[in-house]
Tab-separated table of C-alpha atoms in Angstrom:
chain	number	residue	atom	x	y	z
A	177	UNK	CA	8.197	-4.240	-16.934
A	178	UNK	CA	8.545	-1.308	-19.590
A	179	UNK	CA	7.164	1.763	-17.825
A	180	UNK	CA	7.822	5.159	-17.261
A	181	UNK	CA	6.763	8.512	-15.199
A	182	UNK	CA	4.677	11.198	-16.285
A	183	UNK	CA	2.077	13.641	-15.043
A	184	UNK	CA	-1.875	14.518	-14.873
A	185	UNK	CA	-3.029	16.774	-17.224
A	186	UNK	CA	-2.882	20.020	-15.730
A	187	UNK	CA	0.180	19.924	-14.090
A	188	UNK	CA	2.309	22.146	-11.610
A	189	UNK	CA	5.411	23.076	-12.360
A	190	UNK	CA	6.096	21.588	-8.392
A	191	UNK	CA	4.067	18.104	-9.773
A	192	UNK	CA	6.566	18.127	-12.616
A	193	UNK	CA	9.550	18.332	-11.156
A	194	UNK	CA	8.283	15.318	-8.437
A	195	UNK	CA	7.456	12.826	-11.303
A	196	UNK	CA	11.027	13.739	-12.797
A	197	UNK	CA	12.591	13.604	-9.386
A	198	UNK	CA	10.766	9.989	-8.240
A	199	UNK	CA	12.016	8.794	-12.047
A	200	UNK	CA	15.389	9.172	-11.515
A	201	UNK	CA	15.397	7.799	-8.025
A	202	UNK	CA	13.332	4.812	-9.330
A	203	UNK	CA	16.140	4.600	-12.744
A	204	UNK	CA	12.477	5.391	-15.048
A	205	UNK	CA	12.610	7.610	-17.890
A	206	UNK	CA	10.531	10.520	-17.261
A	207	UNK	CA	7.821	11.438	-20.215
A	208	UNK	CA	5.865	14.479	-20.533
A	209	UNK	CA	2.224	14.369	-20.651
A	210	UNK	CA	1.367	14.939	-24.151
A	211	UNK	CA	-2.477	13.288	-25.409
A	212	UNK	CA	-4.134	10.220	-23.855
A	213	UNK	CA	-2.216	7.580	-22.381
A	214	UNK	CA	-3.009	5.312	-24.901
A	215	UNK	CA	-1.845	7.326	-26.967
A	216	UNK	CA	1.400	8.056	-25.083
A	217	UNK	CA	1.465	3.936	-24.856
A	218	UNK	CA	1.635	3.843	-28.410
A	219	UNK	CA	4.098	6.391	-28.850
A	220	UNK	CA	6.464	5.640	-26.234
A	221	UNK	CA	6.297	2.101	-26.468
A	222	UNK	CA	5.728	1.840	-23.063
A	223	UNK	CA	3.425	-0.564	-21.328
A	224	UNK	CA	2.102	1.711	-18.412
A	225	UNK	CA	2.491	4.636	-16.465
A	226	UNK	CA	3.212	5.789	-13.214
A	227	UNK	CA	1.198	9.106	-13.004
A	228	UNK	CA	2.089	11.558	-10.257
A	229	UNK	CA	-0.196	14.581	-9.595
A	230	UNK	CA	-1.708	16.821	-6.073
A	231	UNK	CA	-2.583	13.997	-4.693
A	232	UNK	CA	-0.963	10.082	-4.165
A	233	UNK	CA	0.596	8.786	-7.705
A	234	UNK	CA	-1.338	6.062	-9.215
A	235	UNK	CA	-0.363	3.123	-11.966
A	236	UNK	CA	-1.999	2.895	-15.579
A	237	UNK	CA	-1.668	0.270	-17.415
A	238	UNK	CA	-3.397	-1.105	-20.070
A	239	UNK	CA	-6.992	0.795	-19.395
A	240	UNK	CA	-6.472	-0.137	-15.990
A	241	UNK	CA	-5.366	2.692	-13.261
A	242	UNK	CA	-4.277	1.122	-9.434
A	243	UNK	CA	-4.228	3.987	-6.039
A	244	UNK	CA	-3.183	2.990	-2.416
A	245	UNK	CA	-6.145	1.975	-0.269
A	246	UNK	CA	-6.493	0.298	2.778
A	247	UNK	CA	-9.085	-1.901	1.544
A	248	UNK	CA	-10.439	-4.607	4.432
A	249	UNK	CA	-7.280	-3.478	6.705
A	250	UNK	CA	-9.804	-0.555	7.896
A	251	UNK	CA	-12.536	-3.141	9.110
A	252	UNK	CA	-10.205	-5.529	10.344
A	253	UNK	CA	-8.709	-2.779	12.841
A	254	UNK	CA	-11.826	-1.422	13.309
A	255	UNK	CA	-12.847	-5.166	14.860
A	256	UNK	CA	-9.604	-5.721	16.431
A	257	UNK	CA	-10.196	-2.358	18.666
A	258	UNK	CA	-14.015	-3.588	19.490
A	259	UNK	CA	-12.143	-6.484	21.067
A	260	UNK	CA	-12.582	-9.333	18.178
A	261	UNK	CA	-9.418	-11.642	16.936
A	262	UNK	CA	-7.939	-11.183	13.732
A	263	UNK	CA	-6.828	-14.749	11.830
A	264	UNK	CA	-3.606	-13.645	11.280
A	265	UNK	CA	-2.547	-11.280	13.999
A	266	UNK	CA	-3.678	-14.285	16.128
A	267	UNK	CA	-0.607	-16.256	14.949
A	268	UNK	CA	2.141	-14.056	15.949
A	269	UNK	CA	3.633	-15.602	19.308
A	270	UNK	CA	3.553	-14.194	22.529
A	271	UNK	CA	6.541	-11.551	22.731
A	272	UNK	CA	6.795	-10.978	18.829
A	273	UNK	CA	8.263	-7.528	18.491
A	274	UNK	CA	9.610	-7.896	15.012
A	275	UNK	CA	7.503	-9.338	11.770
A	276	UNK	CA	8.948	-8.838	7.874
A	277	UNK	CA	5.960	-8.984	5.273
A	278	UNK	CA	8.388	-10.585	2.893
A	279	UNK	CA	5.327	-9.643	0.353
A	280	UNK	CA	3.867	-5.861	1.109
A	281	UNK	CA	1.167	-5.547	-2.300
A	282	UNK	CA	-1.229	-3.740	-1.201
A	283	UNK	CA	-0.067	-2.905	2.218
A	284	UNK	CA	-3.290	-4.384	4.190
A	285	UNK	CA	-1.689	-7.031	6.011
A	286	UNK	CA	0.872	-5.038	6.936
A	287	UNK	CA	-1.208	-2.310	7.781
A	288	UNK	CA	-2.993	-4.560	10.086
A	289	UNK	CA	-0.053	-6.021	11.591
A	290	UNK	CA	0.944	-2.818	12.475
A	291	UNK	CA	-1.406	-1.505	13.850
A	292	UNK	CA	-1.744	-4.985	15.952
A	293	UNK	CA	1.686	-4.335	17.430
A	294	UNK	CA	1.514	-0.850	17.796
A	295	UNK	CA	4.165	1.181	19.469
A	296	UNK	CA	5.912	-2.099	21.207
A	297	UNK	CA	6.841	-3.308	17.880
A	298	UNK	CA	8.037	-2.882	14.047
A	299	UNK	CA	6.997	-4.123	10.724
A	300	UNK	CA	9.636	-4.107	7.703
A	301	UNK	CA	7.792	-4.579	3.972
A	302	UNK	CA	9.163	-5.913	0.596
A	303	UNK	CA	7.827	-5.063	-2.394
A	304	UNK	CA	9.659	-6.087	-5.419
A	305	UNK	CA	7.207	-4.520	-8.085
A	306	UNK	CA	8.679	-0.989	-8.826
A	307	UNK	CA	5.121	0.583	-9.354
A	308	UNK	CA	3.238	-1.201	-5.884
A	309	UNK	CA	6.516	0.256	-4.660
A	310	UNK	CA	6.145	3.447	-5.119
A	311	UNK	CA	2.159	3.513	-4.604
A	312	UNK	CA	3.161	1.977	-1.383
A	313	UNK	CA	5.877	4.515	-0.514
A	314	UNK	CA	3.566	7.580	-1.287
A	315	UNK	CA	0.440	6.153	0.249
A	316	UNK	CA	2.501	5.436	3.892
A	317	UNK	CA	4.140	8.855	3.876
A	318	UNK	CA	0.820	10.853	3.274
A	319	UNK	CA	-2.460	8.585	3.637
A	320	UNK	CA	-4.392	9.829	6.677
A	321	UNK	CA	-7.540	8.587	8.451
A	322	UNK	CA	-9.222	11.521	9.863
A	323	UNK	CA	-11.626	9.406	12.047
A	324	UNK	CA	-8.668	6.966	13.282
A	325	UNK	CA	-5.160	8.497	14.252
A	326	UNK	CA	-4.116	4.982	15.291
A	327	UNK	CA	-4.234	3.692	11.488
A	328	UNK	CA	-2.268	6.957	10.334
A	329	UNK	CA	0.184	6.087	13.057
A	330	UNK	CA	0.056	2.322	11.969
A	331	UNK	CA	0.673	3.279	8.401
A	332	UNK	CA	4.009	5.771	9.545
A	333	UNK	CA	5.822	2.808	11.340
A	334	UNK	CA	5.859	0.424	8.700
A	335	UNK	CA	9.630	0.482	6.831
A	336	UNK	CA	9.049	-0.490	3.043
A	337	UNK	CA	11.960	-1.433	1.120
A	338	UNK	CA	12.265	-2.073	-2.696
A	339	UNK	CA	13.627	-5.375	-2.661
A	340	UNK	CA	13.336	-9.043	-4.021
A	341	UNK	CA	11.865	-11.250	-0.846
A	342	UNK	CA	14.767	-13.986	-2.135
A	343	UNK	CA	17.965	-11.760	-2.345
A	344	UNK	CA	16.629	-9.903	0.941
A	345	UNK	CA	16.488	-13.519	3.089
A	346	UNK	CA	19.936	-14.080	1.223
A	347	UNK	CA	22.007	-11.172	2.778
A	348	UNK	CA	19.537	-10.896	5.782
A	349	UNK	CA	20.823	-11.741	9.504
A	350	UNK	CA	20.420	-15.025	11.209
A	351	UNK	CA	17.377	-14.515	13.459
A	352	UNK	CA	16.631	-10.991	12.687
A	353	UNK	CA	13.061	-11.379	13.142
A	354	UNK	CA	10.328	-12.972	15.264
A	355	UNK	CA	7.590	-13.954	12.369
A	356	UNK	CA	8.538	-13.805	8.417
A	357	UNK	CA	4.986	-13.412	6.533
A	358	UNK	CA	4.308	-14.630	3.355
A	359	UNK	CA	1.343	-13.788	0.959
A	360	UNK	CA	1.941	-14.245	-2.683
A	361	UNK	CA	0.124	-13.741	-5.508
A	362	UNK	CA	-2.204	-16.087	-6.390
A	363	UNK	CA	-2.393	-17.268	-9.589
A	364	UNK	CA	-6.440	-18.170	-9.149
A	365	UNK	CA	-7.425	-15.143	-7.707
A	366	UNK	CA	-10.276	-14.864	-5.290
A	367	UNK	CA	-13.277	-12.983	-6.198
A	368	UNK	CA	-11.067	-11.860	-9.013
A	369	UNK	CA	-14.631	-10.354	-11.006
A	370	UNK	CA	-16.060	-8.946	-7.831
A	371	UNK	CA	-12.815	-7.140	-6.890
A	372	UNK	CA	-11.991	-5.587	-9.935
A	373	UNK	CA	-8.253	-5.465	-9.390
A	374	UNK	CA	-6.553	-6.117	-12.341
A	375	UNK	CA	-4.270	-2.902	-12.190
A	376	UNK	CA	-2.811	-4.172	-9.413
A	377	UNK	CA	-2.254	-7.731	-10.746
A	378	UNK	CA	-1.043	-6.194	-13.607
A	379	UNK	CA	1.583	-4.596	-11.393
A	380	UNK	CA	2.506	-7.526	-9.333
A	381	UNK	CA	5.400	-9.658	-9.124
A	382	UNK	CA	4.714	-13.437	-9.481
A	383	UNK	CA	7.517	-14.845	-7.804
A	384	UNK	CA	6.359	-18.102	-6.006
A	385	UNK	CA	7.525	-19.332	-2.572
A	386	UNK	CA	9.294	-22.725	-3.058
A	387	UNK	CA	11.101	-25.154	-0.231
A	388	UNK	CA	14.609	-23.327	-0.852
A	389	UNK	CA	12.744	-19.773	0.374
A	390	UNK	CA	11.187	-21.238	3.025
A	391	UNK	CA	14.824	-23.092	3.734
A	392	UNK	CA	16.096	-19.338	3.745
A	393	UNK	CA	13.472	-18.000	5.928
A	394	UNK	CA	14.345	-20.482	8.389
A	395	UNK	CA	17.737	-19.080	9.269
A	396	UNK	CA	16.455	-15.618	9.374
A	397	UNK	CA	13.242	-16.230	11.457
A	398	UNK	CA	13.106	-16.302	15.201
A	399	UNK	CA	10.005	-17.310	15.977
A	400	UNK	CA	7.520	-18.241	13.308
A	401	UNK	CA	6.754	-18.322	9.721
A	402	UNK	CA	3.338	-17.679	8.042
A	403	UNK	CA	2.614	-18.157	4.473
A	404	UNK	CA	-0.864	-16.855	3.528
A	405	UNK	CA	-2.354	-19.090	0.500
A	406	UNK	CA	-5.382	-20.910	-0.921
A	407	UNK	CA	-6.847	-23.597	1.065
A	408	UNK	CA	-5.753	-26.612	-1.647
A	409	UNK	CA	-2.067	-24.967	-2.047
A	410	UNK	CA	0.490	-27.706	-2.759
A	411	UNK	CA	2.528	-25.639	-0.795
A	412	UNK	CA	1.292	-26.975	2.355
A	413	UNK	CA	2.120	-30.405	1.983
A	414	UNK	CA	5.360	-29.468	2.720
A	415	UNK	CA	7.215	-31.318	5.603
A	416	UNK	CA	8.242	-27.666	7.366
A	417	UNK	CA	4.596	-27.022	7.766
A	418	UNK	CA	3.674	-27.387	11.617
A	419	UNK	CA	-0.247	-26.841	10.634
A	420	UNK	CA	-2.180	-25.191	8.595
A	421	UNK	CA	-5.522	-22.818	10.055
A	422	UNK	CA	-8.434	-22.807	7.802
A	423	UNK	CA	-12.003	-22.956	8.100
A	424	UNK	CA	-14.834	-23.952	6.025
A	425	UNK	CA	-16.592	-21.044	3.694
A	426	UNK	CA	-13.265	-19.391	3.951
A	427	UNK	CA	-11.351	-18.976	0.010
A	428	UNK	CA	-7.790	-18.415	2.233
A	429	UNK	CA	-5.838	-20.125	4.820
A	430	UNK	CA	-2.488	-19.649	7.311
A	431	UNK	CA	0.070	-22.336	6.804
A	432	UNK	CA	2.050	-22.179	9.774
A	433	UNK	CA	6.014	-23.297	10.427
A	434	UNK	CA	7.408	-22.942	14.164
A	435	UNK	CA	10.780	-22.605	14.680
């Protein structure tokens, strides 16, 4: 993707010198704010923008601008701590201590997961997309929920690396984790008008989970692996698949593969 850093508007010398400092650690050329950003587009030759500012960076691209949120992962903690089950944290095994989200996007499910194993355990992200990245970076360090300390905490725990999920599980250790987690992009989106997300689609990697990752994932997982996709995914015809948890009305579902 052919992007580059700049700044709002109305910039700090301080905000400046950030977007120039995050470009060089992310190897993006840094270019100062100068018109509209389609004009900058044009001019540049770029095809978006990471934007850094006061607050949390955000990604333009194309008329479309993406910001870390928490989206659903709120409500499904919220329901979690009234005492209700969540479908995925209700697939982690007894003792799990250790879970990779092999696919961090938005950060919800690992937000969640977090926040499901709290102090007793750890959650490691991969995010392969350089701008969900560095939304996802930003948004850990410095996102806070004033009326919930335990999703700020949740949020602080989580490691995120920048890495391909594939090269990771390549150079990863046998067994280094209890539960791998898997949720790719889909390529029929769900709700894809209603949700209005196409800044962060636009932003996404595409890379699609085939037998030889799951092959991969096999050596590295301890426990369990869950792989988060639609309900008619060819994917789960696979032989490795112990079962597959999905329920009527519902547009997702967990294929499941115990080790």
């Amino acid at each position: 993707m052919n992007i580059a850093v700049t700044t709002i508007r109305n910039y700090s010398r301080s905000v400046r010198e950030e977007a120039e400092e995050r470009g060089r650690a992310l190897s993006l050329p840094f270019v100062p704010r100068e018109g509209t950003l389609e004009d900058m587009r044009a001019r540049c030759h770029k095809e978006g923008f990471l934007i850094y500012g006061k607050k949390q960076p955000s990604f333009w691209i194309g008329g479309e601008e993406y910001r870390f949120h928490l989206g659903t992962a709120v409500l499904r903690c919220e329901q979690m701590r009234r005492g209700h089950e969540d479908r995925l944290c209700r697939l982690l095994p007894e003792g799990t201590v250790s879970v990779l989200d092999a696919t961090f996007g938005q950060g919800g499910d690992s937000t969640v997961l977090s926040w499901f194993l709290g102090d007793r355990g750890q959650v490691t992200a991969l995010e392969k997309s350089i701008p969900l990245y560095e939304i996802g970076r930003a948004g850990l360090a410095s996102f806070t929920d004033k009326k919930e300390e335990s999703l700020t905490k949740a949020l602080r725990r989580i490691r995120l690396l920048h890495e391909d999920f594939r090269h990771f599980l390549e150079n990863a250790e046998p067994k280094s984790f209890d539960v791998i987690y898997f949720d790719t992009m889909f390529r029929s989106p769900v709700k894809r008008e209603v949700n209005r997300m196409e800044g962060f689609r636009k932003a996404a990697s595409y890379d699609r989970l085939d037998e030889g990752i799951l092959t991969l994932a096999l050596h590295i997982a301890g426990k369990r692996i869950i792989v988060k996709e639609r309900p008619f995914s060819p994917l789960f015809q696979n032989h490795l698949f112990s079962s597959v948890h999905s329920h009527k009305g519902q547009s997702t579902a967990y294929g499941v593969i115990d080790l």
